[in-house]
Each structure stands twice: as structure tokens, then as C-alpha cells.
Coordinates of C-alpha atoms and ligand atoms in Angstrom, one line a residue:
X1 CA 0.0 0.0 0.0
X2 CA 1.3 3.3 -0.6
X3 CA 1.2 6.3 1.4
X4 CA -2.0 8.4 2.2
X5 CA -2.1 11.9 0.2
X6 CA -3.6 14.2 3.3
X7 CA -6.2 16.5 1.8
X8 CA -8.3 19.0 3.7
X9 CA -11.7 17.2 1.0
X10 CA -12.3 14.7 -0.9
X11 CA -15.0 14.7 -3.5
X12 CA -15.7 11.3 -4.2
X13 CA -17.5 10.7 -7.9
X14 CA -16.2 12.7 -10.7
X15 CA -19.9 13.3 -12.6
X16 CA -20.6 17.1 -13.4
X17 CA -21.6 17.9 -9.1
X18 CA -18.7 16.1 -8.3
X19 CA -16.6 17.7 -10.4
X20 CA -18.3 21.5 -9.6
X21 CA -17.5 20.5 -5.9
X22 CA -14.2 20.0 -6.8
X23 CA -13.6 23.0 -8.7
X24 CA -15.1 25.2 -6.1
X25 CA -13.4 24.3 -3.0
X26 CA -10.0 24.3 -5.1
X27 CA -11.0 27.9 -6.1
X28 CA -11.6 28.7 -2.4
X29 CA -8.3 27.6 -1.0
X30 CA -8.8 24.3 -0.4
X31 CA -6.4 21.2 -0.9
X32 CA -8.9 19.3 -3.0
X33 CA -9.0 16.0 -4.3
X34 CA -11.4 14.4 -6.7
X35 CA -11.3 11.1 -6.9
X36 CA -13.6 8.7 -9.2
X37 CA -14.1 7.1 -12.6
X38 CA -14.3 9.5 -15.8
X39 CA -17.8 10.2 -16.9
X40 CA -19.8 8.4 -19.2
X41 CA -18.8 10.4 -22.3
X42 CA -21.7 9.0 -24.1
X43 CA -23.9 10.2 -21.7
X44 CA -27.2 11.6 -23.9
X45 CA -28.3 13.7 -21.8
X46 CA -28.6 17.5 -21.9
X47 CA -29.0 19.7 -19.2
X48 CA -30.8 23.5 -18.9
X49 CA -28.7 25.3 -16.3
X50 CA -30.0 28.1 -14.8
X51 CA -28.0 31.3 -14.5
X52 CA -27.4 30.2 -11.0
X53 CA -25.2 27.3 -12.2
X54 CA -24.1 29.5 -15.3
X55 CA -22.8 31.7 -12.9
X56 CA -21.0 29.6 -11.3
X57 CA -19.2 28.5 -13.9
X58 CA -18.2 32.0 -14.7
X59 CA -16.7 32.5 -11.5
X60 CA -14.7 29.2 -11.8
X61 CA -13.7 30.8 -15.3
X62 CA -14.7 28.5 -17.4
X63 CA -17.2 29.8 -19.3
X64 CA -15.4 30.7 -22.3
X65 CA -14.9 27.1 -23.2
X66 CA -18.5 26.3 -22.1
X67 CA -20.6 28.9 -24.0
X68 CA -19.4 27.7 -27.6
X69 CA -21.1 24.4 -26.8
X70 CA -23.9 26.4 -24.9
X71 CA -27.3 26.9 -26.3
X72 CA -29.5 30.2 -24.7
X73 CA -33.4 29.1 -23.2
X74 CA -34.5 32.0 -23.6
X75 CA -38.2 30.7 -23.5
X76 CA -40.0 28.0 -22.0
X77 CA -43.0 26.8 -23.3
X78 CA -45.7 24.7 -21.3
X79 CA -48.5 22.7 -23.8
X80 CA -51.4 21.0 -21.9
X81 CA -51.4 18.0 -24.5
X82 CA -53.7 16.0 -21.6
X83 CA -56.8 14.8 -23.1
X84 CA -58.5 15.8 -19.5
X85 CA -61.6 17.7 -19.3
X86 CA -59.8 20.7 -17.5
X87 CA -57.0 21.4 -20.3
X88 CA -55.1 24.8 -19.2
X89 CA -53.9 26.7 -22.1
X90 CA -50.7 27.2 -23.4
X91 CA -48.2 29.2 -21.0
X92 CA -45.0 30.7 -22.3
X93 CA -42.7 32.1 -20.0
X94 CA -40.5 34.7 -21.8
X95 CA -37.1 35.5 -20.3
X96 CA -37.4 39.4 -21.3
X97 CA -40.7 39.4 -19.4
X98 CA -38.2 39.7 -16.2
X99 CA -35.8 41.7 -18.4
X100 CA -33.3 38.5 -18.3
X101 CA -31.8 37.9 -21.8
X102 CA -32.1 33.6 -20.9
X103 CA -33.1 31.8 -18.2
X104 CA -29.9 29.7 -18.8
X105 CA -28.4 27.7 -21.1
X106 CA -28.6 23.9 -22.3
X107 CA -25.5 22.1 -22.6
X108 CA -24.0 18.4 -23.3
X109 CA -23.8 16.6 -19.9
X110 CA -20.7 15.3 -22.2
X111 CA -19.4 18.7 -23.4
X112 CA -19.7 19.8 -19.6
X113 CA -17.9 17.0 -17.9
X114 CA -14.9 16.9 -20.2
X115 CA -15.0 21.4 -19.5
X116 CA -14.7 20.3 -15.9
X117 CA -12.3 17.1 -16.2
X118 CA -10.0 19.8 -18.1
X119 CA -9.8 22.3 -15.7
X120 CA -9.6 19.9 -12.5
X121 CA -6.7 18.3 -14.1
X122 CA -4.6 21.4 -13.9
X123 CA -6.7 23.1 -11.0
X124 CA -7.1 20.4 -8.2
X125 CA -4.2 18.9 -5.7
X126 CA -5.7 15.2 -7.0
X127 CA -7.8 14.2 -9.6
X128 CA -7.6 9.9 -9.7
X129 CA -9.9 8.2 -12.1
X130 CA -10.3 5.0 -9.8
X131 CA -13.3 4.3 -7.8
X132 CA -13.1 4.3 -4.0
X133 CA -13.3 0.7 -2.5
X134 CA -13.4 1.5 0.9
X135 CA -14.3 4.5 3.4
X136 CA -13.6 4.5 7.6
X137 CA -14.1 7.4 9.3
X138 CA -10.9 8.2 11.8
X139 CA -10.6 11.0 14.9
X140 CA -9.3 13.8 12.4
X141 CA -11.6 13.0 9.4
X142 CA -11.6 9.6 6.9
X143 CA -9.3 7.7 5.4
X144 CA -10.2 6.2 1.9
X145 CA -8.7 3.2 -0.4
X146 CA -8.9 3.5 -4.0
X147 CA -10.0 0.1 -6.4
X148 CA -5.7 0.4 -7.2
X149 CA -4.3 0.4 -3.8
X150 CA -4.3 4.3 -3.4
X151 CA -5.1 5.8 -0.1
X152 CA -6.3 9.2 0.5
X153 CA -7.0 11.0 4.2
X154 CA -9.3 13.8 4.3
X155 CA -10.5 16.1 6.8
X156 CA -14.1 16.1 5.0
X157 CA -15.2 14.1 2.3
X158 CA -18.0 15.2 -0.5
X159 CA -20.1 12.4 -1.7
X160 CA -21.0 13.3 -5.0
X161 CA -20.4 9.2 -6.2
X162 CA -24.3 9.1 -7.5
X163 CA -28.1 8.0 -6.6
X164 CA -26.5 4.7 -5.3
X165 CA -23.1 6.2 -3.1
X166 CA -21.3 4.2 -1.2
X167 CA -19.9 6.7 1.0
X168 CA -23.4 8.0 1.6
X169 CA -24.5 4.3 3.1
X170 CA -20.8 4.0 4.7
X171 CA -21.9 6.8 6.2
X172 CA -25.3 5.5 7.7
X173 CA -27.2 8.1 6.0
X174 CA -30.9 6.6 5.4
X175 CA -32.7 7.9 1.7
X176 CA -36.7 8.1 1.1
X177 CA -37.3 6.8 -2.1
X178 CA -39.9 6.0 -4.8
X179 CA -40.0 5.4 -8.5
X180 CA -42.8 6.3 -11.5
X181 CA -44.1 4.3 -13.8
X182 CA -42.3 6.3 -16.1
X183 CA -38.8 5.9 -18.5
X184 CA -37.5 9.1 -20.3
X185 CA -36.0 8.3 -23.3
X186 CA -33.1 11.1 -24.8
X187 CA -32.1 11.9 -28.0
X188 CA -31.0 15.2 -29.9
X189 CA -32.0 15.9 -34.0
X190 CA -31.8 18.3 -36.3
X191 CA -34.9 20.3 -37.5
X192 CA -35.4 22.5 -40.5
X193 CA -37.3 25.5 -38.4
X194 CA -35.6 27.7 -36.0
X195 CA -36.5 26.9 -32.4
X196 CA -35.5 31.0 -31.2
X197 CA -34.3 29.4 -28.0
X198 CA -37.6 28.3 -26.7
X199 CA -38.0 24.8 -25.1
X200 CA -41.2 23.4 -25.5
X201 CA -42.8 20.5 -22.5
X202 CA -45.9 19.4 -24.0
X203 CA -47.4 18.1 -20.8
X204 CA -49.2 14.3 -21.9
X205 CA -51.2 12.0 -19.3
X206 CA -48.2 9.4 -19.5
X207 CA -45.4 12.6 -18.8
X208 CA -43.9 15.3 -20.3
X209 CA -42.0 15.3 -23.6
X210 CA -39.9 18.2 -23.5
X211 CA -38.0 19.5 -26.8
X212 CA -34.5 21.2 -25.4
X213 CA -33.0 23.7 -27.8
X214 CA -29.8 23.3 -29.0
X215 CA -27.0 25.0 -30.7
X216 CA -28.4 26.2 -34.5
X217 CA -31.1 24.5 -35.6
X218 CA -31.0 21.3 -33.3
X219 CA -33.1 20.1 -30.6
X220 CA -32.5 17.4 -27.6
X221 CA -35.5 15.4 -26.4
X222 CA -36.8 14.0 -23.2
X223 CA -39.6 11.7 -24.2
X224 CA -41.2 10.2 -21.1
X225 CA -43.9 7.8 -21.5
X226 CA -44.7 4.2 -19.5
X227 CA -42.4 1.8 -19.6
X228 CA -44.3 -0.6 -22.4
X229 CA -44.4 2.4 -24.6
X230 CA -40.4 4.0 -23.9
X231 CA -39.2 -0.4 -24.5
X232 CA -41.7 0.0 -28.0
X233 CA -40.3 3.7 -29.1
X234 CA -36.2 2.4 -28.3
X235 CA -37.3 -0.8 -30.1
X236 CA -38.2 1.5 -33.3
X237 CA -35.7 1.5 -35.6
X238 CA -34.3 5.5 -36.7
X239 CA -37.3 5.6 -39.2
X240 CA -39.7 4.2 -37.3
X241 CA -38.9 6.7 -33.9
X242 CA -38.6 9.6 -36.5
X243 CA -42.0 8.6 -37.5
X244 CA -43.4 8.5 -34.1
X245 CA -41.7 12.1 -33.1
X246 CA -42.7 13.8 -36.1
X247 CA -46.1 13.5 -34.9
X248 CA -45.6 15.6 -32.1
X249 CA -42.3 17.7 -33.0
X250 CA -43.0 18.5 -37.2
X251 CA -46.1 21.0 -36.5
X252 CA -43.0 23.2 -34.4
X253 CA -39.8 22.5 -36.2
X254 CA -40.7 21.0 -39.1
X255 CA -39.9 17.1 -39.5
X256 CA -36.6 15.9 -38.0
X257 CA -33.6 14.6 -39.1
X258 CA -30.0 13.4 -38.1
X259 CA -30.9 11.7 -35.0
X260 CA -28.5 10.8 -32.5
X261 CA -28.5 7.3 -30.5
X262 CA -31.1 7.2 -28.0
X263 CA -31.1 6.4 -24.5
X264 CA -33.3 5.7 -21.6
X265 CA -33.5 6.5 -17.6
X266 CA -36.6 5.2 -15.6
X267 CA -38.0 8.1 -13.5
X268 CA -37.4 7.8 -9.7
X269 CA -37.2 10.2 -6.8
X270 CA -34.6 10.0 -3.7
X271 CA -33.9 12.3 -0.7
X272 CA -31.1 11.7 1.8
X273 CA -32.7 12.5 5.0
X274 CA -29.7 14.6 5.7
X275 CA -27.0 16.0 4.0
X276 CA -24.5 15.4 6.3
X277 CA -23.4 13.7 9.3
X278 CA -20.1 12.6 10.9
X279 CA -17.6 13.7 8.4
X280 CA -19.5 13.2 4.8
X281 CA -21.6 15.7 3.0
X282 CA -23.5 14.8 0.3
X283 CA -23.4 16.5 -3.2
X284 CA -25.8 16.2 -6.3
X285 CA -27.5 12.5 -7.0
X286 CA -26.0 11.3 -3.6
X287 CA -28.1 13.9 -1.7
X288 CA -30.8 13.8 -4.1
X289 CA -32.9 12.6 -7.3
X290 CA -35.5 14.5 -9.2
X291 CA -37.4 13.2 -12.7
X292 CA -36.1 15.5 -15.5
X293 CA -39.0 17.9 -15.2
X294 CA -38.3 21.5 -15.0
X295 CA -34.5 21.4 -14.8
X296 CA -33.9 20.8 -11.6
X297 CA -31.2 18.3 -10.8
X298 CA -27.7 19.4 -11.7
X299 CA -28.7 23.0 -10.6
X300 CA -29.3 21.8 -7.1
X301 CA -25.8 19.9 -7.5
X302 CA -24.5 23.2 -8.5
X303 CA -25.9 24.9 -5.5
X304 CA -24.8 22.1 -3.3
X305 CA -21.1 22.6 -4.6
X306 CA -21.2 26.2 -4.1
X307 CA -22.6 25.7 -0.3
X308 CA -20.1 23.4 0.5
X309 CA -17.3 25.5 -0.7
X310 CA -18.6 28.5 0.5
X311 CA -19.4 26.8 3.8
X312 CA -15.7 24.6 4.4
X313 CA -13.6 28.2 3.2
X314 CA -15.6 29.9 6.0
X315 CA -15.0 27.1 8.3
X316 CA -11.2 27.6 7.8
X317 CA -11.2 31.6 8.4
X318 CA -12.8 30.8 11.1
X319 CA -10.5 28.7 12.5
X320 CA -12.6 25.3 12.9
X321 CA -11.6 22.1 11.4
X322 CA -13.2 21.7 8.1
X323 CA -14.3 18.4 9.0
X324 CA -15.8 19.8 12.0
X325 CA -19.6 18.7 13.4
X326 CA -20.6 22.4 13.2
X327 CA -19.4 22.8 9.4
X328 CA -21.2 19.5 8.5
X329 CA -24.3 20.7 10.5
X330 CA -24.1 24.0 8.7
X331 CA -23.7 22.6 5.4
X332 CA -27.0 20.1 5.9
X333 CA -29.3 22.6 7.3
X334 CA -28.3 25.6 4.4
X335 CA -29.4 22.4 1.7
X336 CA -32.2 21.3 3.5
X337 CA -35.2 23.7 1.9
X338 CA -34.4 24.5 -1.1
X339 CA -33.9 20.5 -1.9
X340 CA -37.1 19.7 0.2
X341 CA -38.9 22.6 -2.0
X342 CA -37.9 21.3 -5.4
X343 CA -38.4 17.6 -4.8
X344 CA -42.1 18.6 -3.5
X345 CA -42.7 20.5 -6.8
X346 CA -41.2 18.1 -9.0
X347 CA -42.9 15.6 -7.6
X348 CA -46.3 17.3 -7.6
X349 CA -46.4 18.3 -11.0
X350 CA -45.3 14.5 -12.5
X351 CA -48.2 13.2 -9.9
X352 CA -50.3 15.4 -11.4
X353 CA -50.5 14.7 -15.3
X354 CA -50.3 11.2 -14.1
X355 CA -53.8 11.4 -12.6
X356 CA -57.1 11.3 -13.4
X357 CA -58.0 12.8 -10.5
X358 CA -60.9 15.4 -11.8
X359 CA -60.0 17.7 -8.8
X360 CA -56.2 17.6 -9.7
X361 CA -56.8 18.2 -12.7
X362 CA -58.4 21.2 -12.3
X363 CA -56.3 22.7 -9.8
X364 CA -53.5 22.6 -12.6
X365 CA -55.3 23.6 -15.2
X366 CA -56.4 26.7 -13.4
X367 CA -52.7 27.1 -12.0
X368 CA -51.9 27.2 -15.3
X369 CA -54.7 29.4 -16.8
X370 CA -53.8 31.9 -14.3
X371 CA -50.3 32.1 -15.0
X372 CA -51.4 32.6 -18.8
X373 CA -53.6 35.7 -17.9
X374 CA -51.2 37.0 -15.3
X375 CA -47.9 38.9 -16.2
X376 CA -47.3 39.4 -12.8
X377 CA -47.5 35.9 -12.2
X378 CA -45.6 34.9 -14.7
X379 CA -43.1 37.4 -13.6
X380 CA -43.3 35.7 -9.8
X381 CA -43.0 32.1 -11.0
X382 CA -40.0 33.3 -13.2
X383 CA -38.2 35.1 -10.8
X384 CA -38.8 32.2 -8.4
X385 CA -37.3 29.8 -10.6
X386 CA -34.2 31.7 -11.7
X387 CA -33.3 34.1 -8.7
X388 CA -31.7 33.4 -5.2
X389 CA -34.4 34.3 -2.6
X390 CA -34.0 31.8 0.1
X391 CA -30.4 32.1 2.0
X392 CA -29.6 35.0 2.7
X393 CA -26.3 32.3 3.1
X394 CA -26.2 31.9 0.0
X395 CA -26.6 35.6 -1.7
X396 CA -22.6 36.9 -0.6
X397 CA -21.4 33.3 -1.4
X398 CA -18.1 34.2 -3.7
X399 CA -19.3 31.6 -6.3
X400 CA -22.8 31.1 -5.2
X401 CA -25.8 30.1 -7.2
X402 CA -29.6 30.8 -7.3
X403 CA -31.7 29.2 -4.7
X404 CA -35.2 29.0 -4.7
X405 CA -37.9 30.1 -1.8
X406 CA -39.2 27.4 0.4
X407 CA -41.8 25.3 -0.2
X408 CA -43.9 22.8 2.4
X409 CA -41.7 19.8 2.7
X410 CA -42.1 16.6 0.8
X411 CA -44.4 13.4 2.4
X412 CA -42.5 10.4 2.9
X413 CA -43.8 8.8 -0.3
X414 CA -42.1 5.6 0.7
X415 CA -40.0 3.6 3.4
X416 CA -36.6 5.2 4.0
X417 CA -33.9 3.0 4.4
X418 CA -29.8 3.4 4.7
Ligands
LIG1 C1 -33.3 12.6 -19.0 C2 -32.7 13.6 -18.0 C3 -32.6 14.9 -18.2 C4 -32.1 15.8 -17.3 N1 -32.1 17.1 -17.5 C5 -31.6 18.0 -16.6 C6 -31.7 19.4 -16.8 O1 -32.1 19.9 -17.8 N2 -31.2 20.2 -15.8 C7 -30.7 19.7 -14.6 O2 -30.3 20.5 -13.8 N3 -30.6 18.4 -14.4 C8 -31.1 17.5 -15.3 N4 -31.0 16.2 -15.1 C9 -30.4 15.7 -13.9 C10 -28.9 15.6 -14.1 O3 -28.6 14.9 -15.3 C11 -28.3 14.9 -12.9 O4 -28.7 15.6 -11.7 C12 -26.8 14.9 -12.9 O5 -26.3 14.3 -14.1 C13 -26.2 14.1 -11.7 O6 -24.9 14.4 -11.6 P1 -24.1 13.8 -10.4 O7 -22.7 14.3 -10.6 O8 -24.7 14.1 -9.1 O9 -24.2 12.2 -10.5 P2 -23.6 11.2 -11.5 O10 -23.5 11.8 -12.9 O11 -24.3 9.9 -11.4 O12 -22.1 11.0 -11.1 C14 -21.7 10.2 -10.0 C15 -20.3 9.7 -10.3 O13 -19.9 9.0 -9.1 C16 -19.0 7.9 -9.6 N5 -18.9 6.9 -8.6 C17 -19.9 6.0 -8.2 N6 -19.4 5.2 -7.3 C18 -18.1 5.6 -7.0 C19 -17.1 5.2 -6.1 N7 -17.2 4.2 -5.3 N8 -15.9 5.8 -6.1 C20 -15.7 6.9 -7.0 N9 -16.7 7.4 -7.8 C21 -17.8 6.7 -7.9 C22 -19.7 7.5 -10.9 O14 -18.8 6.8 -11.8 C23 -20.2 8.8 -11.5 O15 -19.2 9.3 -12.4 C24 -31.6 15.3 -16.0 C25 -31.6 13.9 -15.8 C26 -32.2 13.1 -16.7 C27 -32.3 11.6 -16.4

């Protein structure tokens, strides 16, 4: 065995939070390691960050080689394609209606991770591609063997290794989780109409399928539909899935072309039931899981990264051990709400095209009709969406994000377990 590399964190899991985590305590003074497997660089999907997470990759200077590969959302389009009685009519929320040129940008989950791998390599103390094999918590902080014999000691350690971590159960941190009856299924194509940087969700009684603009005239897709029907559309061959999109996509782009390989991810829903305890934090999928409705995910891993950093560089002006139980306390309670509040409204707006419920189905169609009237609530749910207004925490955080206002918390929808 060789000899332990002493690091004041270790990020374990080297996907985009991971690698954001990384980045961001490096650029706050701390000795950093990141140490996991390179990303799936076939990875299909495509993510919408908001300019929270868009700024914090300006502040980790890396937006010049992001942007090229960056598409604007400039508009977001919501279609109730439900065949209930109560259908709500079409909302668009227009980033210049709250004087924003673009709620974000889409990019490549691929493009992004090799950005990131790029600048960790020449940016962090560590970066090692091997997965951690085993995690034991010691006095000062943890001590951690790679699958090659490497050994790492950390004061803290970031668990950013995914829905399944292994530091997160090593750490005897219990999850509540549930699943849909639901698989998305990702592609991108070409279309001959301009999409002007609006995405579209047309909201159907088996999910959404949402239409992500791209760079130019291209388009990725998040189909979601029951699992029979996702295992018949990935069955399709490229004509035959053309076919079956060009039903829904053609009246808006025009009919598609140059598809890319698809892929598929069931829908499923996961919160830690804290975000920290002894000397582990928990960063993006570790700490929690959202469906792929309303661009959540990776932007709550971006917040997380910037709340950790933000959170550990204070802990070290201040004099306390990074790995400290106060920083780790700190660090779960400024996650708690605004994860709590988008895992409840993710998860209320799949439950709710998913029902047949007549009274749920009202309440969101008149949600909806009201937000189509209403500039001013367009305005509010815009701003809520894109603008830090919960931590006051998080607002003078050097590379901090936008966080959203808190919502009630989410029911247990199932067992939790460790
Ligand atoms: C169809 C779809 C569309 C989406 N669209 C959006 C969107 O528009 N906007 C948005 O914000 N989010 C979106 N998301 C969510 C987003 O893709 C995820 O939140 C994000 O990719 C998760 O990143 P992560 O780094 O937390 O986890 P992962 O990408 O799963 O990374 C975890 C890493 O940990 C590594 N690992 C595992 N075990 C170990 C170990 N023992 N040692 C070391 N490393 C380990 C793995 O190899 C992996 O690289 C979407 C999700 C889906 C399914």
C-alpha cells in the first residue's frame, strides 16, 4: 500500500456535481482532491442550467470554453397536451418578461464533464480516475482506499459518487425513495425551423415530452412515457422513432432529421434524509434525485457545490476544522429547503398529469390558466425559478448560485432506508 495523500476534502465521484465541488473548493483555497471514474462520455443527456449554475461556472472561469457548446433558453414553453376535461392553455414564459436575456443555457452533460475534467486536471491537488473501494471514518476525518491500492486521508469528504453512493450508506445516512411508472427516453436531432431558444414540454397524461433547444437548428429530447411504450419507441428502428416524433415535433420544427443514439432513464425520486453527518456531505444525486421535469437536478448539485465551498472556506477563516460537526451541520441545514422545495414540486407536477383525479386536474389547469392571464405571475414564478431568494447564506457566497424560496416539505412517499 502506498502512502495516504492528506487532503483538507475529498469529493468522491467525478460526474458534473462532483466535479463543480471539486472545482469550487480548489477555487476557495482548499487542498482538493477528486477522486472517481471519468464520466460516461456517451452520456445523452442535456442539461438546462440556470444562471445560477451559469454563474457559477463564470466565477470558476470556465465559461469561455463552455458557452461555444452552450445553447441560450430563452423561453419555456408549457403545452397541456392532456386529453382531460380541464386542459389549461398554453403558458409561455418569456425570459425578457423579467428583463433577463435567458433563463440559462442547455449544454451536453458530455461537453460539460470533459470542460470540468479539463480544468480539475490542472486546477485540483488530485484528480484519480479510480473508484473508492473503501471509506472508515478516523478521529481527524476519513481515510479512503482506491480500487488500485491508493489511499487518501481527508479532513471532510463530498459524496457526489451518484443515486446509489457508497460513502453516503458507509456513512449511515438513510434515503426516502420512490419510483414512476415512467422511462424518459433522450435523443437530440436536427430540424429544418428555428426553435428561437424556446424549449417546449408538452405536458401528456403518461409525462412530459420536453423538446431542449440546442446549438443552431438542433433540438435534444426528453420523451417520457410508461415503460411498455419508452421499450416499443427504443425498439423503433431511426425511421420508425422519426416517425413516431414527427407526430408531435413537425407542427413546431418541421420534420426531423440526423438523430442521435437514444437512451433511456426510468424516473425515480430520492432524498437523503440529511445531507451530512459525521464527516460526509452529500453532493448532487448522492443527496438527491428528481425526474427531468423542470430542470432541476444538476442545478441543485451546483448549489450544493457552491454551499459546501462557501461553507468549508468559511469554516477555515474561522479557525474550525473543516471536517468539523458544526461545518457538516451548517452545510446540511443551508441544503435542506431549497432540496425539500424542489423535490415537492417536482414531484407534484409528474403526480399530477399522471392522474385522473378530476380535482387535480383542475387545480392545474387553473394554475396554469392563471399564469397565462397573469404577467405578474408569470413574472413571480420566473423570478422564483431563476433568482436566489432563500439564503440570505447563500446571496454573498463568492461563487454562489440561485436558490429557490421554500416550499412545504415533501411526504414520505415511501419507506426510507440506509
Ligand atoms: C433525462 C434527464 C434529463 C435531465 N435534464 C436535466 C436538466 O435539464 N437540468 C438539470 O439541472 N438536471 C437535469 N437532469 C439531472 C442531471 O442529469 C443529474 O442531476 C446529474 O447528471 C447528476 O450528476 P451527479 O454528478 O450528481 O451524479 P452522476 O453523474 O451519477 O455522477 C456520479 C459519479 O460517481 C461515480 N462513482 C460512483 N461510485 C463511485 C465510487 N465508489 N468511487 C468513486 N466514484 C464513484 C460514478 O462513476 C459517476 O461518475 C436530467 C436527468 C435526466 C435523467
Amino acid at each position: 500500500m502506498k502512502d495516504a495523500h492528506q487532503f483538507d476534502i475529498a469529493v468522491v465521484g467525478a460526474g458534473p456535481a462532483g466535479l463543480v465541488a471539486g472545482l469550487a473548493c480548489a477555487a476557495s483555497g482548499l487542498k482538493t482532491a477528486v477522486i472517481g471514474p471519468r464520466a460516461d462520455a456517451a452520456d445523452g443527456r442535456v442539461a438546462a442550467l440556470l444562471n445560477g449554475s451559469i454563474n457559477v461556472i463564470k466565477r470558476l472561469g470556465l465559461w469561455e470554453t463552455i458557452e461555444p457548446v452552450a445553447a441560450p433558453l430563452t423561453g419555456i414553453r408549457l403545452v397541456d397536451a392532456t386529453d382531460h376535461i380541464f386542459r389549461a392553455p398554453e403558458v409561455l414564459f418569456d425570459a425578457s418578461e423579467i428583463d433577463l436575456p435567458a433563463f440559462g443555457y442547455n449544454v451536453a452533460n458530455s461537453d460539460l464533464t470533459r470542460a470540468l475534467e479539463a480544468a480539475a486536471e490542472t486546477r485540483l491537488a488530485r484528480i484519480t480516475t479510480r473508484a473508492v473501494t473503501s471509506f472508515e471514518s478516523t478521529d481527524s476525518g476519513a481515510f479512503l482506499t482506491t480500487a488500485d491500492g491508493e489511499t487518501v486521508t481527508a479532513s471532510l469528504v463530498a459524496a457526489a459518487d451518484g443515486r446509489n453512493s457508497f460513502i453516503r450508506r458507509y456513512a449511515g445516512i438513510p434515503v426516502t425513495d420512490w419510483s414512476y411508472p415512467q422511462i424518459a427516453v433522450v435523443t437530440s436531432f436536427a430540424h429544418p425551423r428555428p426553435h428561437n431558444g424556446v424549449s417546449t414540454e408538452l405536458h401528456r397524461p403518461s409525462g412530459p415530452l420536453t423538446v431542449v433547444p440546442g446549438p443552431g437548428n438542433t433540438s435534444s429530447l426528453v420523451w417520457v412515457e410508461t415503460p411498455r411504450e419508452a421499450e416499443r419507441l427504443l425498439r423503433l428502428d431511426d425511421d420508425g422513432f422519426i416517425r413516431a416524433l414527427n407526430t408531435h415535433i413537425a407542427p413546431l420544427l418541421g420534420p426531423i432529421s440526423a438523430l442521435a443514439p437514444r437512451r433511456s432513464y426510468p424516473l425515480s425520486g430520492q432524498t437523503a434524509m440529511r445531507f451530512g453527518k459525521g464527516c460526509v456531505v452529500l453532493i448532487g444525486e448522492a443527496g438527491h434525485v428528481v425526474p427531468p421535469i423542470g430542470a432541476q437536478g444538476l442545478n441543485l448539485g451546483f448549489r450544493d457545490a457552491a454551499a459546501l465551498a462557501e461553507i468549508a472556506a468559511a469554516a477555515r477563516s474561522g479557525g474550525s476544522a473543516i471536517g468539523a460537526p458544526e461545518t457538516v451541520d451548517r452545510y446540511d441545514r443551508s441544503r435542506r429547503a431549497d432540496v425539500a422545495s424542489r423535490v415537492f414540486a417536482v414531484n407534484l407536477l409528474n403526480r399530477s398529469l399522471l392522474t385522473s383525479f378530476p380535482g387535480v386536474n383542475l387545480a392545474r389547469g387553473a394554475g396554469l390558466a392563471a399564469l397565462a392571464a397573469s404577467r405578474t405571475l408569470r413574472q413571480q414564478a420566473m423570478r422564483e425559478g431563476v433568482s436566489p431568494s432563500l439564503a440570505p447564506l447563500m446571496l454573498t457566497a463568492p461563487i454562489a448560485a440561485g436558490v429557490g424560496k421554500a416550499a412545504p416539505g415533501l411526504d414520505a412517499p415511501s419507506p426510507s432506508r440506509a
